[in-house]
Amino acid sequence: MVRELLEASEIISEIPRNGIIAIKPNLVLSKPSSSGATSDPEITDAIIEWLQENGRREIEIIESSWLGDCTRKALRECGYDEISKKRNVGIFDLKLDRTIKVKSGPHYFEVCQRPLDAAYLINVPVLKAHCQTKMTCALKNLKGCIPDSEKRRFHSLGLHEPIARLNTLLKSRLTIVDAIIGDLRFEEGGTPIRMNKIILGRDPVLVDAYSAQLLGFEPSEIGYIPIAESLNVGSANLVNARITEFGNDRNYFEIPVNRSIGSEYLNLIVQDHACSVCYANLLFALERLRETGFLKKIKQKIFIGQAFNGKSVNGFGIGKCVCGAKQFVDGCPPNARAIVSAITKCEL
Ligand code: SF4
């Protein structure tokens, strides 16, 4: 999937032949990517393999885990040390890096030197919900490029503006989002949701705006997205965006029932041969409805899956497969934002 996306994006001519290409995954702590917390190492491995095949040699992996966690441990346990050895690329714990004070607007920020010095920065975030900023994806992932003291200060500044401003100082020119497995609720994982998606974009604001909808949010609900747009980091205008989707061959994947998400969802859903991305979108939508208290109002069952194709169904349908339901949200798959909007408007 990574190779297919990189080839389709025709981005290779934009990647310099000289100077360091820094790859920044999300290793917030040392948990495997299956937990929903961290970037799948296979994505970084595939990026490096492709870069090397295209004659790019100066590549390094950079990261700093969150406060209180050891980056070296995360790099080792999440499989990045192995990639570094296999592909012969550098790997750096930014907690040990020198920092520089740089200015954005009226504010000064302490930023690690390596990402500032990189000729080209590739951002590899995980698509997850976040208990404070609602979502963490491309823009927020660069918080791993500042020292721990500054991470603490970002919280005291309310997170949104400093995150947006950090992206005026560190420009990720290519973002490849790991939406294979993300998390329903937390940055640190624990309620993993399989989406089986990878998203590539040049504009991190646009990538975040698109990703917000996959989690059931309007882009404007994520405070740092409109701020970053106002600071000219990128555009959140999805209407004018050129979005290419491919590879969605409606493959059905067996979805393990994730008991950690709670029976309040599972009792509502009737699932039979649903594509994993469609099912993930429904779970994210139900989480948004739980947060607003709307979930309790839903009395009828919600049907999802290819097994309902062409059948009449007594309940609410998700996607074109369940257009035989009295009320349904169209799309294949419908995104979480569309599901939230359709459910809140219909009679349940
Ligand atoms: S609507 Fe599309 S994505 Fe959803 S289950 Fe049917 S085929 Fe899969």
mmCIF file of C-alpha atoms and ligand atoms in Angstrom:
data_model
loop_
_atom_site.group_PDB
_atom_site.id
_atom_site.type_symbol
_atom_site.label_atom_id
_atom_site.label_comp_id
_atom_site.label_asym_id
_atom_site.label_seq_id
_atom_site.Cartn_x
_atom_site.Cartn_y
_atom_site.Cartn_z
ATOM 1 C CA MET A 1 0.000 0.000 0.000
ATOM 2 C CA VAL A 2 2.817 2.435 0.881
ATOM 3 C CA ARG A 3 4.649 1.806 -2.371
ATOM 4 C CA GLU A 4 1.471 2.125 -4.420
ATOM 5 C CA LEU A 5 0.656 5.464 -2.757
ATOM 6 C CA LEU A 6 4.171 6.852 -3.136
ATOM 7 C CA GLU A 7 4.272 5.927 -6.825
ATOM 8 C CA ALA A 8 0.807 7.375 -7.477
ATOM 9 C CA SER A 9 1.696 10.636 -5.730
ATOM 10 C CA GLU A 10 4.620 11.237 -8.142
ATOM 11 C CA ILE A 11 6.428 12.848 -5.227
ATOM 12 C CA ILE A 12 9.896 11.482 -5.873
ATOM 13 C CA SER A 13 11.027 14.527 -7.897
ATOM 14 C CA GLU A 14 10.266 16.724 -4.846
ATOM 15 C CA ILE A 15 12.508 14.719 -2.512
ATOM 16 C CA PRO A 16 16.065 16.106 -2.504
ATOM 17 C CA ARG A 17 18.984 13.871 -3.461
ATOM 18 C CA ASN A 18 21.256 15.589 -0.963
ATOM 19 C CA GLY A 19 20.691 16.350 2.684
ATOM 20 C CA ILE A 20 19.025 14.378 5.445
ATOM 21 C CA ILE A 21 15.591 12.874 4.919
ATOM 22 C CA ALA A 22 14.117 12.545 8.432
ATOM 23 C CA ILE A 23 11.233 10.173 9.096
ATOM 24 C CA LYS A 24 9.158 10.934 12.195
ATOM 25 C CA PRO A 25 6.837 8.093 13.279
ATOM 26 C CA ASN A 26 4.590 8.231 16.358
ATOM 27 C CA LEU A 27 6.176 6.206 19.165
ATOM 28 C CA VAL A 28 4.426 7.971 21.987
ATOM 29 C CA LEU A 29 5.299 5.041 24.241
ATOM 30 C CA SER A 30 6.563 1.493 23.894
ATOM 31 C CA LYS A 31 3.452 -0.371 22.818
ATOM 32 C CA PRO A 32 3.038 -2.340 19.574
ATOM 33 C CA SER A 33 1.098 -0.776 16.704
ATOM 34 C CA SER A 34 -1.649 -3.370 17.273
ATOM 35 C CA SER A 35 -2.522 -1.459 20.479
ATOM 36 C CA GLY A 36 -3.591 1.538 18.377
ATOM 37 C CA ALA A 37 -0.910 3.737 19.962
ATOM 38 C CA THR A 38 2.111 3.664 17.634
ATOM 39 C CA SER A 39 3.019 3.779 13.942
ATOM 40 C CA ASP A 40 3.322 0.402 12.266
ATOM 41 C CA PRO A 41 7.063 -0.185 11.643
ATOM 42 C CA GLU A 42 6.298 -1.816 8.296
ATOM 43 C CA ILE A 43 5.194 1.590 6.963
ATOM 44 C CA THR A 44 8.514 3.235 7.825
ATOM 45 C CA ASP A 45 10.357 0.188 6.491
ATOM 46 C CA ALA A 46 8.486 0.423 3.177
ATOM 47 C CA ILE A 47 9.175 4.172 2.893
ATOM 48 C CA ILE A 48 12.909 3.629 3.460
ATOM 49 C CA GLU A 49 13.065 0.749 0.999
ATOM 50 C CA TRP A 50 11.368 2.894 -1.658
ATOM 51 C CA LEU A 51 13.608 5.921 -0.959
ATOM 52 C CA GLN A 52 16.744 3.787 -1.208
ATOM 53 C CA GLU A 53 15.585 2.205 -4.455
ATOM 54 C CA ASN A 54 15.208 5.751 -5.753
ATOM 55 C CA GLY A 55 18.752 6.675 -4.840
ATOM 56 C CA ARG A 56 18.081 8.552 -1.584
ATOM 57 C CA ARG A 57 20.771 7.502 0.874
ATOM 58 C CA GLU A 58 20.830 9.987 3.766
ATOM 59 C CA ILE A 59 17.853 8.790 5.761
ATOM 60 C CA GLU A 60 17.234 8.808 9.493
ATOM 61 C CA ILE A 61 14.441 7.905 11.893
ATOM 62 C CA ILE A 62 13.787 10.497 14.613
ATOM 63 C CA GLU A 63 11.443 10.438 17.592
ATOM 64 C CA SER A 64 10.919 11.489 21.178
ATOM 65 C CA SER A 65 8.295 9.620 23.216
ATOM 66 C CA TRP A 66 5.945 11.452 25.523
ATOM 67 C CA LEU A 67 6.839 12.710 28.976
ATOM 68 C CA GLY A 68 8.018 9.989 31.274
ATOM 69 C CA ASP A 69 8.531 7.343 28.594
ATOM 70 C CA CYS A 70 11.844 6.143 27.246
ATOM 71 C CA THR A 71 12.263 6.707 23.494
ATOM 72 C CA ARG A 72 15.072 4.143 23.217
ATOM 73 C CA LYS A 73 12.786 1.482 24.697
ATOM 74 C CA ALA A 74 9.970 2.439 22.295
ATOM 75 C CA LEU A 75 12.310 2.381 19.278
ATOM 76 C CA ARG A 76 13.582 -1.036 20.301
ATOM 77 C CA GLU A 77 10.297 -2.651 21.305
ATOM 78 C CA CYS A 78 8.290 -1.250 18.391
ATOM 79 C CA GLY A 79 10.732 -2.717 15.850
ATOM 80 C CA TYR A 80 12.523 0.445 14.687
ATOM 81 C CA ASP A 81 16.003 -0.607 15.825
ATOM 82 C CA GLU A 82 15.619 -3.632 13.599
ATOM 83 C CA ILE A 83 14.675 -1.453 10.594
ATOM 84 C CA SER A 84 17.649 0.800 11.269
ATOM 85 C CA LYS A 85 20.002 -2.209 11.160
ATOM 86 C CA LYS A 86 18.318 -3.886 8.193
ATOM 87 C CA ARG A 87 18.254 -0.731 6.032
ATOM 88 C CA ASN A 88 21.440 0.789 7.446
ATOM 89 C CA VAL A 89 19.854 4.112 8.395
ATOM 90 C CA GLY A 90 20.417 6.299 11.462
ATOM 91 C CA ILE A 91 18.028 6.314 14.394
ATOM 92 C CA PHE A 92 17.906 9.174 16.920
ATOM 93 C CA ASP A 93 16.293 9.753 20.269
ATOM 94 C CA LEU A 94 15.358 13.429 20.150
ATOM 95 C CA LYS A 95 15.271 13.573 23.946
ATOM 96 C CA LEU A 96 19.086 13.636 23.636
ATOM 97 C CA ASP A 97 19.166 16.190 20.825
ATOM 98 C CA ARG A 98 20.350 19.795 21.074
ATOM 99 C CA THR A 99 17.559 22.335 20.937
ATOM 100 C CA ILE A 100 17.228 25.788 19.405
ATOM 101 C CA LYS A 101 14.911 28.639 20.349
ATOM 102 C CA VAL A 102 12.888 29.702 17.314
ATOM 103 C CA LYS A 103 10.222 32.321 16.888
ATOM 104 C CA SER A 104 6.722 31.982 15.467
ATOM 105 C CA GLY A 105 4.697 35.179 15.628
ATOM 106 C CA PRO A 106 5.085 36.652 19.111
ATOM 107 C CA HIS A 107 6.115 33.279 20.636
ATOM 108 C CA TYR A 108 9.439 31.496 21.069
ATOM 109 C CA PHE A 109 9.603 27.710 20.986
ATOM 110 C CA GLU A 110 12.359 25.283 21.919
ATOM 111 C CA VAL A 111 12.706 22.840 19.011
ATOM 112 C CA CYS A 112 15.081 19.893 18.470
ATOM 113 C CA GLN A 113 17.877 20.583 16.029
ATOM 114 C CA ARG A 114 17.745 17.416 13.893
ATOM 115 C CA PRO A 115 14.250 17.938 12.476
ATOM 116 C CA LEU A 116 15.041 21.625 11.954
ATOM 117 C CA ASP A 117 18.186 20.728 10.001
ATOM 118 C CA ALA A 118 16.570 18.008 7.884
ATOM 119 C CA ALA A 119 16.389 18.730 4.181
ATOM 120 C CA TYR A 120 13.090 16.864 3.986
ATOM 121 C CA LEU A 121 10.755 15.793 6.796
ATOM 122 C CA ILE A 122 8.416 12.843 6.394
ATOM 123 C CA ASN A 123 5.694 12.647 9.036
ATOM 124 C CA VAL A 124 4.257 9.189 9.805
ATOM 125 C CA PRO A 125 1.525 9.707 12.417
ATOM 126 C CA VAL A 126 -1.173 7.305 13.618
ATOM 127 C CA LEU A 127 -4.799 8.354 13.296
ATOM 128 C CA LYS A 128 -6.187 8.345 16.847
ATOM 129 C CA ALA A 129 -8.681 10.090 19.032
ATOM 130 C CA HIS A 130 -7.209 12.209 21.825
ATOM 131 C CA CYS A 131 -8.706 13.015 25.203
ATOM 132 C CA GLN A 132 -7.633 16.700 25.117
ATOM 133 C CA THR A 133 -7.371 17.753 21.462
ATOM 134 C CA LYS A 134 -10.043 15.258 20.248
ATOM 135 C CA MET A 135 -7.752 13.971 17.516
ATOM 136 C CA THR A 136 -4.059 13.396 16.976
ATOM 137 C CA CYS A 137 -2.678 12.937 13.485
ATOM 138 C CA ALA A 138 -0.231 14.920 11.295
ATOM 139 C CA LEU A 139 0.005 18.358 12.943
ATOM 140 C CA LYS A 140 0.141 17.093 16.503
ATOM 141 C CA ASN A 141 2.684 14.356 15.759
ATOM 142 C CA LEU A 142 5.417 17.002 15.440
ATOM 143 C CA LYS A 143 5.151 17.524 19.193
ATOM 144 C CA GLY A 144 7.631 14.639 19.300
ATOM 145 C CA CYS A 145 10.238 17.064 17.872
ATOM 146 C CA ILE A 146 10.468 19.247 20.979
ATOM 147 C CA PRO A 147 12.155 18.600 24.345
ATOM 148 C CA ASP A 148 10.149 17.327 27.330
ATOM 149 C CA SER A 149 10.225 20.719 29.064
ATOM 150 C CA GLU A 150 8.573 22.264 26.014
ATOM 151 C CA LYS A 151 5.986 19.467 25.811
ATOM 152 C CA ARG A 152 5.008 20.406 29.370
ATOM 153 C CA ARG A 153 4.820 24.083 28.414
ATOM 154 C CA PHE A 154 2.636 23.273 25.367
ATOM 155 C CA HIS A 155 0.014 21.882 27.767
ATOM 156 C CA SER A 156 0.136 25.032 29.880
ATOM 157 C CA LEU A 157 -0.421 27.044 26.671
ATOM 158 C CA GLY A 158 -3.539 25.039 25.812
ATOM 159 C CA LEU A 159 -1.952 22.811 23.121
ATOM 160 C CA HIS A 160 -3.836 24.083 20.064
ATOM 161 C CA GLU A 161 -1.965 27.284 19.243
ATOM 162 C CA PRO A 162 1.510 25.916 20.039
ATOM 163 C CA ILE A 163 0.825 22.805 17.922
ATOM 164 C CA ALA A 164 -0.232 24.997 14.994
ATOM 165 C CA ARG A 165 2.767 27.312 15.462
ATOM 166 C CA LEU A 166 5.203 24.392 15.702
ATOM 167 C CA ASN A 167 4.084 23.457 12.196
ATOM 168 C CA THR A 168 5.145 26.881 10.917
ATOM 169 C CA LEU A 169 8.661 26.123 12.179
ATOM 170 C CA LEU A 170 8.911 22.462 11.163
ATOM 171 C CA LYS A 171 7.502 21.807 7.743
ATOM 172 C CA SER A 172 6.635 18.199 7.038
ATOM 173 C CA ARG A 173 6.585 18.018 3.269
ATOM 174 C CA LEU A 174 5.126 14.535 3.092
ATOM 175 C CA THR A 175 2.684 12.892 5.500
ATOM 176 C CA ILE A 176 1.877 9.204 5.428
ATOM 177 C CA VAL A 177 -0.819 8.425 7.993
ATOM 178 C CA ASP A 178 -0.964 5.006 9.576
ATOM 179 C CA ALA A 179 -4.692 4.388 9.692
ATOM 180 C CA ILE A 180 -4.206 0.637 9.654
ATOM 181 C CA ILE A 181 -4.970 0.453 13.362
ATOM 182 C CA GLY A 182 -5.722 3.600 15.340
ATOM 183 C CA ASP A 183 -7.427 4.197 18.624
ATOM 184 C CA LEU A 184 -11.032 5.032 19.409
ATOM 185 C CA ARG A 185 -10.364 7.101 22.500
ATOM 186 C CA PHE A 186 -6.789 7.599 23.576
ATOM 187 C CA GLU A 187 -3.371 8.668 22.357
ATOM 188 C CA GLU A 188 -1.819 5.812 24.325
ATOM 189 C CA GLY A 189 -3.992 3.126 22.705
ATOM 190 C CA GLY A 190 -6.072 0.552 24.541
ATOM 191 C CA THR A 191 -9.208 0.634 22.389
ATOM 192 C CA PRO A 192 -7.664 -0.222 19.007
ATOM 193 C CA ILE A 193 -9.764 0.129 15.872
ATOM 194 C CA ARG A 194 -8.741 -1.545 12.640
ATOM 195 C CA MET A 195 -9.315 0.778 9.658
ATOM 196 C CA ASN A 196 -6.935 -0.773 7.101
ATOM 197 C CA LYS A 197 -6.201 2.599 5.512
ATOM 198 C CA ILE A 198 -3.093 4.584 4.663
ATOM 199 C CA ILE A 199 -3.423 8.265 3.761
ATOM 200 C CA LEU A 200 -0.739 10.221 1.906
ATOM 201 C CA GLY A 201 -0.656 13.991 1.503
ATOM 202 C CA ARG A 202 1.673 16.925 1.005
ATOM 203 C CA ASP A 203 -0.373 19.373 3.084
ATOM 204 C CA PRO A 204 -0.566 18.363 6.781
ATOM 205 C CA VAL A 205 -3.571 20.651 7.404
ATOM 206 C CA LEU A 206 -5.510 19.025 4.588
ATOM 207 C CA VAL A 207 -4.490 15.571 5.780
ATOM 208 C CA ASP A 208 -5.766 16.398 9.278
ATOM 209 C CA ALA A 209 -8.990 17.916 7.950
ATOM 210 C CA TYR A 210 -9.656 14.755 5.935
ATOM 211 C CA SER A 211 -8.705 12.521 8.856
ATOM 212 C CA ALA A 212 -10.950 14.429 11.280
ATOM 213 C CA GLN A 213 -13.957 13.380 9.245
ATOM 214 C CA LEU A 214 -12.879 9.770 9.441
ATOM 215 C CA LEU A 215 -13.100 10.070 13.226
ATOM 216 C CA GLY A 216 -16.514 11.748 13.050
ATOM 217 C CA PHE A 217 -15.425 15.382 13.578
ATOM 218 C CA GLU A 218 -15.826 18.502 11.520
ATOM 219 C CA PRO A 219 -12.282 19.809 10.851
ATOM 220 C CA SER A 220 -13.233 23.082 12.599
ATOM 221 C CA GLU A 221 -13.887 21.140 15.825
ATOM 222 C CA ILE A 222 -10.176 20.332 16.150
ATOM 223 C CA GLY A 223 -8.820 23.637 17.479
ATOM 224 C CA TYR A 224 -5.352 23.489 15.949
ATOM 225 C CA ILE A 225 -6.617 22.825 12.384
ATOM 226 C CA PRO A 226 -8.195 26.269 11.785
ATOM 227 C CA ILE A 227 -5.306 27.950 13.630
ATOM 228 C CA ALA A 228 -2.741 26.171 11.413
ATOM 229 C CA GLU A 229 -4.760 27.184 8.349
ATOM 230 C CA SER A 230 -4.800 30.820 9.502
ATOM 231 C CA LEU A 231 -1.004 30.646 9.885
ATOM 232 C CA ASN A 232 -0.691 29.435 6.253
ATOM 233 C CA VAL A 233 0.573 25.985 7.171
ATOM 234 C CA GLY A 234 -1.928 24.572 4.673
ATOM 235 C CA SER A 235 -5.566 24.463 3.684
ATOM 236 C CA ALA A 236 -8.447 22.700 5.443
ATOM 237 C CA ASN A 237 -10.725 23.179 2.453
ATOM 238 C CA LEU A 238 -11.805 19.672 1.537
ATOM 239 C CA VAL A 239 -14.206 20.931 -1.123
ATOM 240 C CA ASN A 240 -11.356 22.166 -3.297
ATOM 241 C CA ALA A 241 -8.999 19.338 -2.382
ATOM 242 C CA ARG A 242 -7.861 16.807 -4.942
ATOM 243 C CA ILE A 243 -8.456 13.519 -3.184
ATOM 244 C CA THR A 244 -7.715 10.223 -4.865
ATOM 245 C CA GLU A 245 -8.939 7.069 -3.226
ATOM 246 C CA PHE A 246 -7.937 3.686 -4.500
ATOM 247 C CA GLY A 247 -7.349 0.176 -3.390
ATOM 248 C CA ASN A 248 -10.743 0.053 -1.673
ATOM 249 C CA ASP A 249 -11.699 -3.213 -3.282
ATOM 250 C CA ARG A 250 -14.387 -3.881 -0.675
ATOM 251 C CA ASN A 251 -12.421 -6.757 0.704
ATOM 252 C CA TYR A 252 -14.065 -8.225 3.696
ATOM 253 C CA PHE A 253 -11.832 -8.795 6.693
ATOM 254 C CA GLU A 254 -12.932 -10.786 9.689
ATOM 255 C CA ILE A 255 -13.333 -8.209 12.441
ATOM 256 C CA PRO A 256 -12.455 -9.403 15.906
ATOM 257 C CA VAL A 257 -15.062 -8.239 18.397
ATOM 258 C CA ASN A 258 -13.287 -5.641 20.473
ATOM 259 C CA ARG A 259 -14.823 -6.056 23.917
ATOM 260 C CA SER A 260 -12.831 -3.120 25.286
ATOM 261 C CA ILE A 261 -15.088 -0.684 23.435
ATOM 262 C CA GLY A 262 -18.010 -1.714 25.631
ATOM 263 C CA SER A 263 -21.383 -3.393 25.222
ATOM 264 C CA GLU A 264 -23.222 -0.064 24.767
ATOM 265 C CA TYR A 265 -22.029 -0.163 21.142
ATOM 266 C CA LEU A 266 -21.940 -3.859 20.504
ATOM 267 C CA ASN A 267 -25.565 -4.353 21.596
ATOM 268 C CA LEU A 268 -26.689 -1.826 18.992
ATOM 269 C CA ILE A 269 -24.768 -3.209 16.008
ATOM 270 C CA VAL A 270 -25.824 -6.068 13.781
ATOM 271 C CA GLN A 271 -22.731 -6.817 11.722
ATOM 272 C CA ASP A 272 -22.371 -9.383 8.969
ATOM 273 C CA HIS A 273 -19.471 -9.314 6.507
ATOM 274 C CA ALA A 274 -18.751 -5.590 7.010
ATOM 275 C CA CYS A 275 -15.555 -4.183 5.497
ATOM 276 C CA SER A 276 -13.219 -3.226 8.305
ATOM 277 C CA VAL A 277 -13.034 0.438 7.270
ATOM 278 C CA CYS A 278 -16.835 0.722 7.234
ATOM 279 C CA TYR A 279 -17.071 -0.889 10.661
ATOM 280 C CA ALA A 280 -14.325 1.370 12.020
ATOM 281 C CA ASN A 281 -16.161 4.451 10.727
ATOM 282 C CA LEU A 282 -19.315 3.294 12.513
ATOM 283 C CA LEU A 283 -17.441 2.814 15.803
ATOM 284 C CA PHE A 284 -15.905 6.285 15.583
ATOM 285 C CA ALA A 285 -19.347 7.744 14.808
ATOM 286 C CA LEU A 286 -20.922 5.982 17.794
ATOM 287 C CA GLU A 287 -18.129 7.284 20.024
ATOM 288 C CA ARG A 288 -18.934 10.860 18.920
ATOM 289 C CA LEU A 289 -22.631 10.194 19.634
ATOM 290 C CA ARG A 290 -21.748 8.773 23.055
ATOM 291 C CA GLU A 291 -19.832 11.941 23.898
ATOM 292 C CA THR A 292 -22.836 14.126 23.099
ATOM 293 C CA GLY A 293 -25.294 11.867 24.950
ATOM 294 C CA PHE A 294 -27.110 10.956 21.693
ATOM 295 C CA LEU A 295 -26.195 7.286 21.886
ATOM 296 C CA LYS A 296 -28.767 6.696 24.636
ATOM 297 C CA LYS A 297 -31.548 7.913 22.323
ATOM 298 C CA ILE A 298 -30.886 5.225 19.721
ATOM 299 C CA LYS A 299 -33.504 2.525 20.129
ATOM 300 C CA GLN A 300 -33.309 0.614 16.862
ATOM 301 C CA LYS A 301 -30.539 -1.686 15.688
ATOM 302 C CA ILE A 302 -27.844 -0.476 13.324
ATOM 303 C CA PHE A 303 -27.102 -2.858 10.456
ATOM 304 C CA ILE A 304 -23.785 -2.989 8.621
ATOM 305 C CA GLY A 305 -22.191 -5.409 6.183
ATOM 306 C CA GLN A 306 -22.243 -6.945 2.754
ATOM 307 C CA ALA A 307 -24.547 -9.766 3.896
ATOM 308 C CA PHE A 308 -27.450 -7.254 3.895
ATOM 309 C CA ASN A 309 -27.033 -6.393 0.228
ATOM 310 C CA GLY A 310 -30.430 -6.500 -1.502
ATOM 311 C CA LYS A 311 -32.314 -7.315 1.717
ATOM 312 C CA SER A 312 -34.912 -5.267 3.504
ATOM 313 C CA VAL A 313 -33.841 -4.531 7.032
ATOM 314 C CA ASN A 314 -35.768 -3.291 10.041
ATOM 315 C CA GLY A 315 -33.343 -0.781 11.475
ATOM 316 C CA PHE A 316 -30.821 1.855 10.442
ATOM 317 C CA GLY A 317 -28.426 0.910 7.634
ATOM 318 C CA ILE A 318 -24.774 1.855 7.193
ATOM 319 C CA GLY A 319 -23.554 2.203 3.627
ATOM 320 C CA LYS A 320 -24.921 1.231 0.262
ATOM 321 C CA CYS A 321 -25.004 -2.449 1.240
ATOM 322 C CA VAL A 322 -27.857 -1.728 3.632
ATOM 323 C CA CYS A 323 -29.892 0.578 1.390
ATOM 324 C CA GLY A 324 -32.779 -1.837 1.984
ATOM 325 C CA ALA A 325 -33.189 -0.363 5.473
ATOM 326 C CA LYS A 326 -35.979 2.132 6.104
ATOM 327 C CA GLN A 327 -33.354 4.749 6.907
ATOM 328 C CA PHE A 328 -29.726 4.520 5.882
ATOM 329 C CA VAL A 329 -26.614 6.570 5.253
ATOM 330 C CA ASP A 330 -25.290 6.180 1.719
ATOM 331 C CA GLY A 331 -21.656 5.721 0.780
ATOM 332 C CA CYS A 332 -19.165 2.942 0.364
ATOM 333 C CA PRO A 333 -17.940 3.390 2.976
ATOM 334 C CA PRO A 334 -19.683 6.420 4.495
ATOM 335 C CA ASN A 335 -17.238 8.327 6.688
ATOM 336 C CA ALA A 336 -17.844 8.721 10.416
ATOM 337 C CA ARG A 337 -18.866 12.373 10.029
ATOM 338 C CA ALA A 338 -21.583 11.398 7.525
ATOM 339 C CA ILE A 339 -22.803 8.632 9.845
ATOM 340 C CA VAL A 340 -23.011 11.027 12.828
ATOM 341 C CA SER A 341 -24.887 13.555 10.761
ATOM 342 C CA ALA A 342 -27.352 10.977 9.321
ATOM 343 C CA ILE A 343 -28.088 9.329 12.672
ATOM 344 C CA THR A 344 -28.688 12.609 14.474
ATOM 345 C CA LYS A 345 -31.144 13.700 11.774
ATOM 346 C CA CYS A 346 -33.226 10.549 11.548
ATOM 347 C CA GLU A 347 -35.990 9.108 13.713
ATOM 348 C CA LEU A 348 -34.581 6.474 15.989
HETATM 349 S S1 SF4 B 1 -21.014 -0.165 2.245
HETATM 350 FE FE1 SF4 B 1 -19.109 -0.536 1.132
HETATM 351 S S2 SF4 B 1 -17.537 -0.395 2.683
HETATM 352 FE FE2 SF4 B 1 -19.492 -0.686 3.776
HETATM 353 S S3 SF4 B 1 -19.678 -2.913 4.085
HETATM 354 FE FE3 SF4 B 1 -20.701 -2.391 2.165
HETATM 355 S S4 SF4 B 1 -19.109 -2.755 0.596
HETATM 356 FE FE4 SF4 B 1 -18.078 -2.564 2.564
#
